[in-house]
Every structure is written in structure tokens, then in C-alpha cells.
N, C-alpha and C. Protein backbone atom coordinates (compact mmCIF):
# COMPACT_ATOMS: atom_id res chain seq x y z
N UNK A 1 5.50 15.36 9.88
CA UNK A 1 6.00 14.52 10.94
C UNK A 1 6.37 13.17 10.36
N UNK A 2 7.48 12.96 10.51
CA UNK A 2 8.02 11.41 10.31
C UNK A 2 8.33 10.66 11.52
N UNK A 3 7.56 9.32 11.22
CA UNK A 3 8.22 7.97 12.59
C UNK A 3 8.54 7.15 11.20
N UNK A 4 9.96 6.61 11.81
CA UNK A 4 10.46 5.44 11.22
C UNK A 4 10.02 4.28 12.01
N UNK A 5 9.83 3.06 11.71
CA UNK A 5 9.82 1.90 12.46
C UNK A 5 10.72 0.99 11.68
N UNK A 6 11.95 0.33 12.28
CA UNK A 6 12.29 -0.72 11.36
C UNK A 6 11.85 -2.02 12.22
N UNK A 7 11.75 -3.08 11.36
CA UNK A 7 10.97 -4.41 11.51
C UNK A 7 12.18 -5.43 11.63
N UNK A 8 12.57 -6.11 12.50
CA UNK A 8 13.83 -6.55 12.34
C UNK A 8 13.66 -8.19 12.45
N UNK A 9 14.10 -9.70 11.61
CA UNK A 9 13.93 -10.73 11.87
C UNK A 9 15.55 -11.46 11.58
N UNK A 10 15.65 -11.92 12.74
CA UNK A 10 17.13 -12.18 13.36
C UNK A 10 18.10 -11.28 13.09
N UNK A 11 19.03 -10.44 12.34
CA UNK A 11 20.12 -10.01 12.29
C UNK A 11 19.58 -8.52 11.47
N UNK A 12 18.72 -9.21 10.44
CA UNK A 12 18.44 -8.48 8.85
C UNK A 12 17.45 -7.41 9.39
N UNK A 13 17.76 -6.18 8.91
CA UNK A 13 16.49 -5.47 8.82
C UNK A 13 15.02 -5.56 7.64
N UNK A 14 14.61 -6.24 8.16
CA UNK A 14 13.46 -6.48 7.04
C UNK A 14 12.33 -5.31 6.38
N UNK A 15 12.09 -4.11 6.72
CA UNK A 15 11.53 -3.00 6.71
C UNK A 15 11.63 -1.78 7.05
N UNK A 16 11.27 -0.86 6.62
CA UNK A 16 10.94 0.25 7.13
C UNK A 16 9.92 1.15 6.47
N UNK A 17 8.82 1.83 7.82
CA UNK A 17 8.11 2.53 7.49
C UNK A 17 8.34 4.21 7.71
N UNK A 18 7.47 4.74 6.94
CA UNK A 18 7.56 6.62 8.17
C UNK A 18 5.86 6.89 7.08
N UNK A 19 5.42 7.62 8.47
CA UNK A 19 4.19 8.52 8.35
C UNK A 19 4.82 10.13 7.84
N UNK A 20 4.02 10.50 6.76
CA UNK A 20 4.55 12.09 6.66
C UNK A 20 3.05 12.47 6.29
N UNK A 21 2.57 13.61 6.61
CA UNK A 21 1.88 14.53 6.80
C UNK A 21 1.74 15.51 5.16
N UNK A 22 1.12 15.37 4.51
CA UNK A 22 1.04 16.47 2.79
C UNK A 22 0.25 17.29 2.92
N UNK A 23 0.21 17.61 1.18
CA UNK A 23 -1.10 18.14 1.28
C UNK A 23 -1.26 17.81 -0.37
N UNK A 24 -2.64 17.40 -0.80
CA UNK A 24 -3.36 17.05 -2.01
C UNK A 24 -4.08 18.59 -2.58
N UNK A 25 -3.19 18.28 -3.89
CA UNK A 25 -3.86 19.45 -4.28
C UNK A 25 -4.84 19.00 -6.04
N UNK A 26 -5.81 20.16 -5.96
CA UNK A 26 -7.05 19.65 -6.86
C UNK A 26 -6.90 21.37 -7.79
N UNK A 27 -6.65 21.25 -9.01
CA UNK A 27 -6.72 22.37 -9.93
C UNK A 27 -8.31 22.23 -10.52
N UNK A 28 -9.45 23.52 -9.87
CA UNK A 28 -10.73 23.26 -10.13
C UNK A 28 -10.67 24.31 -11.45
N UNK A 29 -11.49 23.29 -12.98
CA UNK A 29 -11.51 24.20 -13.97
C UNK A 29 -12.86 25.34 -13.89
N UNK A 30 -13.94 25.22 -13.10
CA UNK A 30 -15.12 25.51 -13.35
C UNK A 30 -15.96 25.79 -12.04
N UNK A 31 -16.46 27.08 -11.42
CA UNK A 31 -17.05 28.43 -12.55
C UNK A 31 -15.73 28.88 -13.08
N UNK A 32 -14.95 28.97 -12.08
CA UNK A 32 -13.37 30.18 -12.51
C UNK A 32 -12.60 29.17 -12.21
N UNK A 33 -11.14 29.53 -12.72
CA UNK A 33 -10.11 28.82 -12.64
C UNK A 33 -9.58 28.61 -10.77
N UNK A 34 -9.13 27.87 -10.27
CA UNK A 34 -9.28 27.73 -8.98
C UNK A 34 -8.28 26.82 -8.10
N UNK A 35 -7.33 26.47 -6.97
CA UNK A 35 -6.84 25.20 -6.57
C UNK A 35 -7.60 25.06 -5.33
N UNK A 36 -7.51 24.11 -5.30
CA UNK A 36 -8.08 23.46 -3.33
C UNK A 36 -7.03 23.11 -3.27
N UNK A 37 -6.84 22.96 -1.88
CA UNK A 37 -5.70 21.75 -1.17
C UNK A 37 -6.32 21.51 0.31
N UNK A 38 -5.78 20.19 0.41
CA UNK A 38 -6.40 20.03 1.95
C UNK A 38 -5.32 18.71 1.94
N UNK A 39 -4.83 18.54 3.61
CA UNK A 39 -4.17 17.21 4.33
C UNK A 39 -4.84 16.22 3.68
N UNK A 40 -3.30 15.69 3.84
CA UNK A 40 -3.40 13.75 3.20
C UNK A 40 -1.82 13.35 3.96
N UNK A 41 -2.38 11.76 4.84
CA UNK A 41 -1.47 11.49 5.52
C UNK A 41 -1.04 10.08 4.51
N UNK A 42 0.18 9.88 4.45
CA UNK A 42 1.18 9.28 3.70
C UNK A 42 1.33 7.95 4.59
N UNK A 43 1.82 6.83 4.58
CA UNK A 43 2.28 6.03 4.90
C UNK A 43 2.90 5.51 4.35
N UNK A 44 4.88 4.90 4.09
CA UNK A 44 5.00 4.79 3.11
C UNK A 44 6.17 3.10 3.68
N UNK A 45 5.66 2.59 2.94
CA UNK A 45 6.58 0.87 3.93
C UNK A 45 7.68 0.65 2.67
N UNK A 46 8.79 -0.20 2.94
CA UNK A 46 10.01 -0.51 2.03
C UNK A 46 10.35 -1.73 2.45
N UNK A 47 10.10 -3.03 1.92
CA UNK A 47 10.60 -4.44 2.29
C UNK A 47 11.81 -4.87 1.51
N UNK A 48 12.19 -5.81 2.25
CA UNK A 48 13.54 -6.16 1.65
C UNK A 48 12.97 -7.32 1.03
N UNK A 49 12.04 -7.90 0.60
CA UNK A 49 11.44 -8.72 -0.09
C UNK A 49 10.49 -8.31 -1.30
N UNK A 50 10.89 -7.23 -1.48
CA UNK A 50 10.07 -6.50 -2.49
C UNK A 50 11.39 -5.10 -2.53
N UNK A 51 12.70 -5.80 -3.24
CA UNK A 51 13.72 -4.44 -3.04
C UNK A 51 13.08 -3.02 -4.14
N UNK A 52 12.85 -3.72 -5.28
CA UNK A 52 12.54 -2.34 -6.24
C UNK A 52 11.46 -1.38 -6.04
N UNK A 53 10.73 -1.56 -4.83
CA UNK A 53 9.55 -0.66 -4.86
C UNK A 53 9.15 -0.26 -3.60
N UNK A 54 8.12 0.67 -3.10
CA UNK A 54 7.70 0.53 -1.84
C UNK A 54 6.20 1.26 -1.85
N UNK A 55 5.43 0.54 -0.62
CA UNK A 55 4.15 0.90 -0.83
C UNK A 55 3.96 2.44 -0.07
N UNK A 56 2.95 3.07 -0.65
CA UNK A 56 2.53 4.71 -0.63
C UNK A 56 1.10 4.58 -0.11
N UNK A 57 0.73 4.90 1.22
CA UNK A 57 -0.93 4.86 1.31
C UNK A 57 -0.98 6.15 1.39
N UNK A 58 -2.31 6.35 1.23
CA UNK A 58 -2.86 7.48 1.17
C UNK A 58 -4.04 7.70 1.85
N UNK A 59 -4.42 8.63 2.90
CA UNK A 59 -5.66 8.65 3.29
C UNK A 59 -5.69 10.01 3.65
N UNK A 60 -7.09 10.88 3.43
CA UNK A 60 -7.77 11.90 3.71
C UNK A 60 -7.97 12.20 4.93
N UNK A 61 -8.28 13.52 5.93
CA UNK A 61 -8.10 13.49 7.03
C UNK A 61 -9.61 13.13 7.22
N UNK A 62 -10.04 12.21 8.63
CA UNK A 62 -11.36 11.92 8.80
C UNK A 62 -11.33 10.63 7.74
N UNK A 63 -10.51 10.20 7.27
CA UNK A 63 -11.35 8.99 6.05
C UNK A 63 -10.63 7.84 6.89
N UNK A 64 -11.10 6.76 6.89
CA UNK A 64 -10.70 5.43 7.42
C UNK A 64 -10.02 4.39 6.26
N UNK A 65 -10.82 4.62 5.07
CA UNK A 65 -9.86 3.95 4.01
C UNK A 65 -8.90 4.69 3.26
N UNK A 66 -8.19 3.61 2.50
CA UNK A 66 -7.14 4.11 2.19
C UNK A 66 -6.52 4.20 0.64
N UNK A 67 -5.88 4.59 -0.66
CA UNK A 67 -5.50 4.32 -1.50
C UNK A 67 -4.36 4.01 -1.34
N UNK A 68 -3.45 2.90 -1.81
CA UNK A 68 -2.36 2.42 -1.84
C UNK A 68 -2.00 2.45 -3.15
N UNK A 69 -0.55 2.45 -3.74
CA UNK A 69 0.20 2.59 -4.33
C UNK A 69 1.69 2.21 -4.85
N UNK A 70 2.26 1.16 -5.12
CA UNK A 70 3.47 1.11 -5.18
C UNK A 70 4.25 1.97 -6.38
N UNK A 71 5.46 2.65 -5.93
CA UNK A 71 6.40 3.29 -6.48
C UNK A 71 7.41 2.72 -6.30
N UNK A 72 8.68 3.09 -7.98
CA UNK A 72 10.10 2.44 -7.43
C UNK A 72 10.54 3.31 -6.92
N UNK A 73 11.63 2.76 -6.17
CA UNK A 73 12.59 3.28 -5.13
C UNK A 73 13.32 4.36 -6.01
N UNK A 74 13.57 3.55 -6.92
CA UNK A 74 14.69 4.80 -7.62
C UNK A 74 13.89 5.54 -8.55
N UNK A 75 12.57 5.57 -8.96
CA UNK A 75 11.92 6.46 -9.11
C UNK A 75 12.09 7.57 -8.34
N UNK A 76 11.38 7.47 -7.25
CA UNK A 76 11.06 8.26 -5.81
C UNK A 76 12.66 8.82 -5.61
N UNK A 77 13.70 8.13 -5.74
CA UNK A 77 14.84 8.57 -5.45
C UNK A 77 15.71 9.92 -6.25
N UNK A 78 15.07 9.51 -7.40
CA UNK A 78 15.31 10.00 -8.89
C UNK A 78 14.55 11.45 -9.07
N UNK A 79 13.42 11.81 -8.46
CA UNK A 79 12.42 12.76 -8.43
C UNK A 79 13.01 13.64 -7.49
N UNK A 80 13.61 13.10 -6.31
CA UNK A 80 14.02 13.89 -5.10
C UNK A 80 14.92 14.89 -5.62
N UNK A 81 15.77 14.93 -6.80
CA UNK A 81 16.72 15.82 -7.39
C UNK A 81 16.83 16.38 -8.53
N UNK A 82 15.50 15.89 -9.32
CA UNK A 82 15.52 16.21 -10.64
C UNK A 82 14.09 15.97 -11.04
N UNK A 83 13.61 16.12 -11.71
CA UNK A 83 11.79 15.70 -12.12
C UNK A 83 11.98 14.37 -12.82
N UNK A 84 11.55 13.18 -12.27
CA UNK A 84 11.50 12.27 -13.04
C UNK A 84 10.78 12.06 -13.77
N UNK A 85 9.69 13.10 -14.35
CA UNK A 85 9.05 12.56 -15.66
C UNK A 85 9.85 13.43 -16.79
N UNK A 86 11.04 13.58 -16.37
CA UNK A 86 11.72 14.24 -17.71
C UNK A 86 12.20 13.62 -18.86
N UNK A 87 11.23 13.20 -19.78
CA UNK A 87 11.95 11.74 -20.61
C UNK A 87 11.32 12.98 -22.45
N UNK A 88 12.30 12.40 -23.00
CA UNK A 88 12.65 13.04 -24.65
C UNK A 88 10.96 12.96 -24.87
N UNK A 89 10.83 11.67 -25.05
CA UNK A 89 9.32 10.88 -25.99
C UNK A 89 8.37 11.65 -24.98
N UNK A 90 7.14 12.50 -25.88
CA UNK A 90 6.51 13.12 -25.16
C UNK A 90 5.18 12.43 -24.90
N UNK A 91 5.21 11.03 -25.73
CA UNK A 91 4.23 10.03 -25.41
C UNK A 91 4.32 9.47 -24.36
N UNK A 92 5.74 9.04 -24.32
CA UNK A 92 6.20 8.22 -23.10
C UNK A 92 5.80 9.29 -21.27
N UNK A 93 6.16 9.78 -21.21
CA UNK A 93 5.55 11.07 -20.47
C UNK A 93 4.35 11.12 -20.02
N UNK A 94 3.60 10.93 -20.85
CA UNK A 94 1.58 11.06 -20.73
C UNK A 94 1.52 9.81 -20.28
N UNK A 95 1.93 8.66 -20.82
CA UNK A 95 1.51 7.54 -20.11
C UNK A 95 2.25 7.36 -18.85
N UNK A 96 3.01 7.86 -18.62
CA UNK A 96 4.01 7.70 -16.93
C UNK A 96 2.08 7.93 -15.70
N UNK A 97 2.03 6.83 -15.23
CA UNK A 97 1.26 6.98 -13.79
C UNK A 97 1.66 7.58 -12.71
N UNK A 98 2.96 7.72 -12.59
CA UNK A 98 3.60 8.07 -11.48
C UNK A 98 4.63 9.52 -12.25
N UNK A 99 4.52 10.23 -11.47
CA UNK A 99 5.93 11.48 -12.00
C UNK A 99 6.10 11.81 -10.44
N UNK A 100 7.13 12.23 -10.52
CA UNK A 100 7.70 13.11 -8.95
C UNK A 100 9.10 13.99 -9.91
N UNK A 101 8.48 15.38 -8.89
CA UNK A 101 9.56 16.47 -9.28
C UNK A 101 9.29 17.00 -8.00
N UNK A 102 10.92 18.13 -7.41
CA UNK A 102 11.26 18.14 -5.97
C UNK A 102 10.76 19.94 -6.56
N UNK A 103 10.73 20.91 -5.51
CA UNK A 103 10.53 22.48 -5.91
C UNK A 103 10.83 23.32 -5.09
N UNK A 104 11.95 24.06 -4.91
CA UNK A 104 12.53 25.20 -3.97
C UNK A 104 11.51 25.95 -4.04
N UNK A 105 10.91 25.85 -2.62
CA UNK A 105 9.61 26.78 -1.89
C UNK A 105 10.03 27.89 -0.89
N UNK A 106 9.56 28.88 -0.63
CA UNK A 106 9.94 29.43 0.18
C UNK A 106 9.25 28.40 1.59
N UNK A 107 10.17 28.32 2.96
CA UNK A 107 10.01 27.63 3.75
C UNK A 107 10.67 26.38 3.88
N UNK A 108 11.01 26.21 2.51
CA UNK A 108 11.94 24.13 2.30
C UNK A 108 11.30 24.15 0.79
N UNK A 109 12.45 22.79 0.80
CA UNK A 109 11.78 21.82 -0.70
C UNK A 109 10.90 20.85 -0.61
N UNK A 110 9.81 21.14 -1.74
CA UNK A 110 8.90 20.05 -1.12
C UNK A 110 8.90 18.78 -3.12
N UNK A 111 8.54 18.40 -2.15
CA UNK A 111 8.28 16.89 -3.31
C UNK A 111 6.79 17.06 -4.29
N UNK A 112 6.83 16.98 -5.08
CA UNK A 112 5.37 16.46 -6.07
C UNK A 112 5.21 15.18 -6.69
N UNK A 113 4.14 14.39 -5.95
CA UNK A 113 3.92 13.54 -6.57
C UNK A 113 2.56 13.54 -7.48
N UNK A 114 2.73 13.45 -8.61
CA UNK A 114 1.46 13.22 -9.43
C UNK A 114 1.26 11.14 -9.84
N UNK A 115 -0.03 11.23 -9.32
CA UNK A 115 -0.43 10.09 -9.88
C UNK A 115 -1.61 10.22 -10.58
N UNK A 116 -1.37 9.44 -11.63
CA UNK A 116 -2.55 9.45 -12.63
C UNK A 116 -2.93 7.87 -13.31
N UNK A 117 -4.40 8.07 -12.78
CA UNK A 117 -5.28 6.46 -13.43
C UNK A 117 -6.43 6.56 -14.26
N UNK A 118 -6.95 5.89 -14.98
CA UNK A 118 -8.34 6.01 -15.41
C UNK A 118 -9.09 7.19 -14.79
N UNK A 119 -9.32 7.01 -13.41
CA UNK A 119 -10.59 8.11 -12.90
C UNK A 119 -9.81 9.00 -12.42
N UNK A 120 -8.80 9.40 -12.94
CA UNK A 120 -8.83 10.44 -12.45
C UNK A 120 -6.83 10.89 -12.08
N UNK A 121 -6.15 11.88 -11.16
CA UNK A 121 -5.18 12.35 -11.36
C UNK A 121 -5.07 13.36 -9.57
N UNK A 122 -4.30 12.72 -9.25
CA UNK A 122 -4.07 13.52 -8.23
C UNK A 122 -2.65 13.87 -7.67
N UNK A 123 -2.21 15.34 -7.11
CA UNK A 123 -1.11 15.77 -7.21
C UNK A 123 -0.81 15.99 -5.46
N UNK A 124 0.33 15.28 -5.00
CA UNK A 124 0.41 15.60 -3.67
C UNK A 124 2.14 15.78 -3.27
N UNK A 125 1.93 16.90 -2.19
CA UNK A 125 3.10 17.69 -2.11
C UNK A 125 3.75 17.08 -0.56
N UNK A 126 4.79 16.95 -0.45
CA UNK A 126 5.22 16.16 0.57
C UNK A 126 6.76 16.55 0.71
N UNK A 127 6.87 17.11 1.87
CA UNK A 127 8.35 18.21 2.38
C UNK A 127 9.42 16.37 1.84
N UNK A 128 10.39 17.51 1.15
CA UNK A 128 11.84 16.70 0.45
C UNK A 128 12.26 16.39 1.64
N UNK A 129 12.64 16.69 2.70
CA UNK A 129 13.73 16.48 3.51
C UNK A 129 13.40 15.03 4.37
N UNK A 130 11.81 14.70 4.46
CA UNK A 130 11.23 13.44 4.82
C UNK A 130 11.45 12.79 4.09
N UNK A 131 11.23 12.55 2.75
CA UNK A 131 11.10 11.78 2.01
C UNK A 131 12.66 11.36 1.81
N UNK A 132 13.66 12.41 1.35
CA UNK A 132 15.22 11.97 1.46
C UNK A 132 15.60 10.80 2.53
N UNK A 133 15.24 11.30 4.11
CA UNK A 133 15.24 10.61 5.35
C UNK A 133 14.69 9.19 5.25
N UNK A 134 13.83 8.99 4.43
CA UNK A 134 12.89 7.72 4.04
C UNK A 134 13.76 6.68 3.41
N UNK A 135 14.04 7.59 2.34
CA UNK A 135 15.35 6.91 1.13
C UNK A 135 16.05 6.23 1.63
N UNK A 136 17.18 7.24 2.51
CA UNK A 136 18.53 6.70 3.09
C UNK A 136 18.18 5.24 4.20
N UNK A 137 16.57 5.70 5.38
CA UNK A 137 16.79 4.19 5.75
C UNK A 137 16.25 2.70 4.78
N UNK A 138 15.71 3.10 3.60
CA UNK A 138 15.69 1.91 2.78
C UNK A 138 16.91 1.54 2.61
N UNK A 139 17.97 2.09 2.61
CA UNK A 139 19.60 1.50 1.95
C UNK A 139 19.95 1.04 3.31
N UNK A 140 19.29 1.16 4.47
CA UNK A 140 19.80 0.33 5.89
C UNK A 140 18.77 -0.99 5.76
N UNK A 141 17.71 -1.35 4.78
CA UNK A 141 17.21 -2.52 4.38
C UNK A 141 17.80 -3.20 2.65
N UNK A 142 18.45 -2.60 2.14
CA UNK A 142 18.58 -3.17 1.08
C UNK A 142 19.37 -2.07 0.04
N UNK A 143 20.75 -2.30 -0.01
CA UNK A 143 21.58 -1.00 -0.45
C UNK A 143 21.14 -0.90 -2.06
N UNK A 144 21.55 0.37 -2.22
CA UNK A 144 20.87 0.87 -3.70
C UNK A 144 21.82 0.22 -4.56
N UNK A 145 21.23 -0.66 -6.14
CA UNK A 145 22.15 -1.20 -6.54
C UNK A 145 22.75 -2.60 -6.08
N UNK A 146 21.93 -2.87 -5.07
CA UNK A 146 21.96 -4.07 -4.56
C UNK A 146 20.73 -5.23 -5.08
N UNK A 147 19.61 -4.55 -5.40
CA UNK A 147 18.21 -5.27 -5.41
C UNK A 147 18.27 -6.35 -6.41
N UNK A 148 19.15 -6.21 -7.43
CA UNK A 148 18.85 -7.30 -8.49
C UNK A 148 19.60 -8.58 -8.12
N UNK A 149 20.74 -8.65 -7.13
CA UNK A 149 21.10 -9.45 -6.64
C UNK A 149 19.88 -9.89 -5.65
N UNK A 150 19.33 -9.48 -5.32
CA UNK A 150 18.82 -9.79 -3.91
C UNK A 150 17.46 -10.85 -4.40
N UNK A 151 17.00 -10.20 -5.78
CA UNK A 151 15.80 -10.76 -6.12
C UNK A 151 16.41 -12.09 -6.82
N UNK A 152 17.31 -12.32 -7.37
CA UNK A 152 17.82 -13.36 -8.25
C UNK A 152 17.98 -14.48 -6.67
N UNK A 153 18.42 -14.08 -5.68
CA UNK A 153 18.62 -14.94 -4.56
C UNK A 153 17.47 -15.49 -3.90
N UNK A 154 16.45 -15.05 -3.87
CA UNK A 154 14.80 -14.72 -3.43
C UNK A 154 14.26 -15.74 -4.51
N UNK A 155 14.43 -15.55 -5.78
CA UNK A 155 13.55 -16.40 -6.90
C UNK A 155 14.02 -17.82 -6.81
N UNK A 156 15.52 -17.63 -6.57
CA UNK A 156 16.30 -18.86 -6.77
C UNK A 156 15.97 -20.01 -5.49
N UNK A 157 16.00 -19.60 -4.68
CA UNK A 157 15.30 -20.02 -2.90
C UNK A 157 14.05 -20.35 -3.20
N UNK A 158 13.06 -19.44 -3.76
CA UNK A 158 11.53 -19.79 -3.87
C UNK A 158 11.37 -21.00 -4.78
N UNK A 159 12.10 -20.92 -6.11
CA UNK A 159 12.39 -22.49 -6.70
C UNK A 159 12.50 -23.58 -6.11
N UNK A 160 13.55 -23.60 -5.58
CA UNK A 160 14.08 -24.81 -4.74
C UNK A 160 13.16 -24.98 -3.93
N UNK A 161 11.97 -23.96 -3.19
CA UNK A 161 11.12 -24.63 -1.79
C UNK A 161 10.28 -25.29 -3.00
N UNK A 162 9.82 -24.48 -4.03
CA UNK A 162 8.60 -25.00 -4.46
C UNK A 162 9.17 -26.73 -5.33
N UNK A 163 10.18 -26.66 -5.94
CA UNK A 163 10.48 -28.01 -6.49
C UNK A 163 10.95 -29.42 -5.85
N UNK A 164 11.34 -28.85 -4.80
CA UNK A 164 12.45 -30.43 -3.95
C UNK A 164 13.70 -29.85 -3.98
N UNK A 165 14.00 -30.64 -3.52
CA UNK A 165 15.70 -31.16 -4.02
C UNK A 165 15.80 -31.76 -5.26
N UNK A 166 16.79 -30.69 -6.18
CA UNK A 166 17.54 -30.92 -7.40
C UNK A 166 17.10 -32.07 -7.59
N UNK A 167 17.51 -33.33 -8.48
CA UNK A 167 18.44 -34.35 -8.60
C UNK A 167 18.99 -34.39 -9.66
């Protein structure tokens, strides 16, 4: 299930969120080889003040807290059609925290996100066709290919509040 909300301040769309519904999956090595999976609800926000990235929560069903996460956009965008941890250097690869690759399932395509930290590595599957839907209204907050302008305008503004006026 996806809700969009966009956040709007005077003209500009300043945000957008959507809830999607997964599922977390756990590869158990021991007694026997084994997977679990169980629901994990997504929350995933996109500011136009933060163009290159957007935050990913994560929470368990029944759990009240939450893990958060930021991913880039064109990561996430990049995964939706191709596996983005597909890189030559097989070092470079192992250290990636974030990978997403998309997978023709019977039923739809669904998304994989693997994240991996110190404690630990977790893999969660999340239907493509939400996440695409997600994409496209970030480019109704901040068009793709647009962001580096946007941040150079943002830094340049934050200067000027924090210094005065030139002289």
C-alpha cells in the first residue's frame, strides 16, 4: 500500500512521502540452512532541501521504533532497472552499505534492498511498481539532474544569511 503526501510551502512542492508495506528477509545458517521473512513497513520522505537523497524508515510489525536510513535518489533510481551494486572492483562492492537490485517474480517485480553495517545486514523486498511511483513524484519536488543546481543555490543563500551583506 502506498499514500503519497506532498508538503507544499507557497507555490514549491517541498516533499514527498509514501508508506509501502515489505517484507525482511533473514538467511538462517544454523541447525540447517533456512530463510525467515516477516513484514516491515517502509516510510520513505524526499525533500527538496536535501535533493540527493531521501530518508528510508524502517519498522517491524508491533515495534514502535524505528531504523532510519538515507539513500540516493539515483541510487534507488538506478537499482529500479538494473542492480546497482554492479561495479567492476569487487572491493568496491563489499564495502557498498546500500545495494538495490529489481527481480521478475512471479506476481510483479519486486525491489531488493540490502543494507549492510557493523552489526549486522539486512535484506528487504519491496514491490517495484511503488517504489517507481515514489521516484517519479520526487521529480514533482526536484527534477532529476536538477539537484546540483539546487544545492549550489541553497549553500549560496545559507552564506549570505550566515555572513551579512557582502561589502
Amino acid at each position: 500500500m502506498t499514500s503519497t503526501q506532498p508538503t507544499r510551502d507557497g507555490s514549491n512542492l517541498d516533499e514527498v512521502r509514501t508508506q509501502i508495506t515489505g517484507r525482511i528477509y533473514h538467511l538462517l545458517l544454523t541447525p540447517e540452512l533456512a530463510m525467515s521473512e516477516f513484514p516491515v513497513h517502509v516510510e520513505m520522505t524526499y525533500r527538496r532541501s536535501r535533493p540527493f537523497e531521501l530518508e528510508a524508515s524502517f519498522r517491524t510489525c508491533g515495534e514502535t521504533a524505528s531504523v532510519t536510513w538515507c539513500i540516493g535518489r539515483e541510487l534507488l533510481a538506478a537499482g529500479l532497472t538494473t542492480a546497482s551494486s554492479e561495479v567492476d572492483d569487487p572491493d568496491q562492492r563489499l564495502a557498498r552499505d546500500v545495494q538495490i537490485s529489481t527481480h521478475a517474480l512471479p506476481g510483479g517485480d519486486w525491489t531488493l534492498i540490502t543494507l549492510s553495517s557493523p552489526s549486522g545486514t539486512a535484506e528487504i523486498g519491496l514491490p517495484t511498481y511503488e517504489l517507481i511511483d515514489f521516484i517519479d513524484r520526487t521529480e514533482d519536488v526536484v527534477a532529476a539532474g536538477a539537484e546540483r543546481q539546487l544545492v549550489a543555490e541553497t549553500d549560496l543563500a545559507a552564506l549570505l544569511d550566515d555572513q551579512g551583506p557582502l561589502r
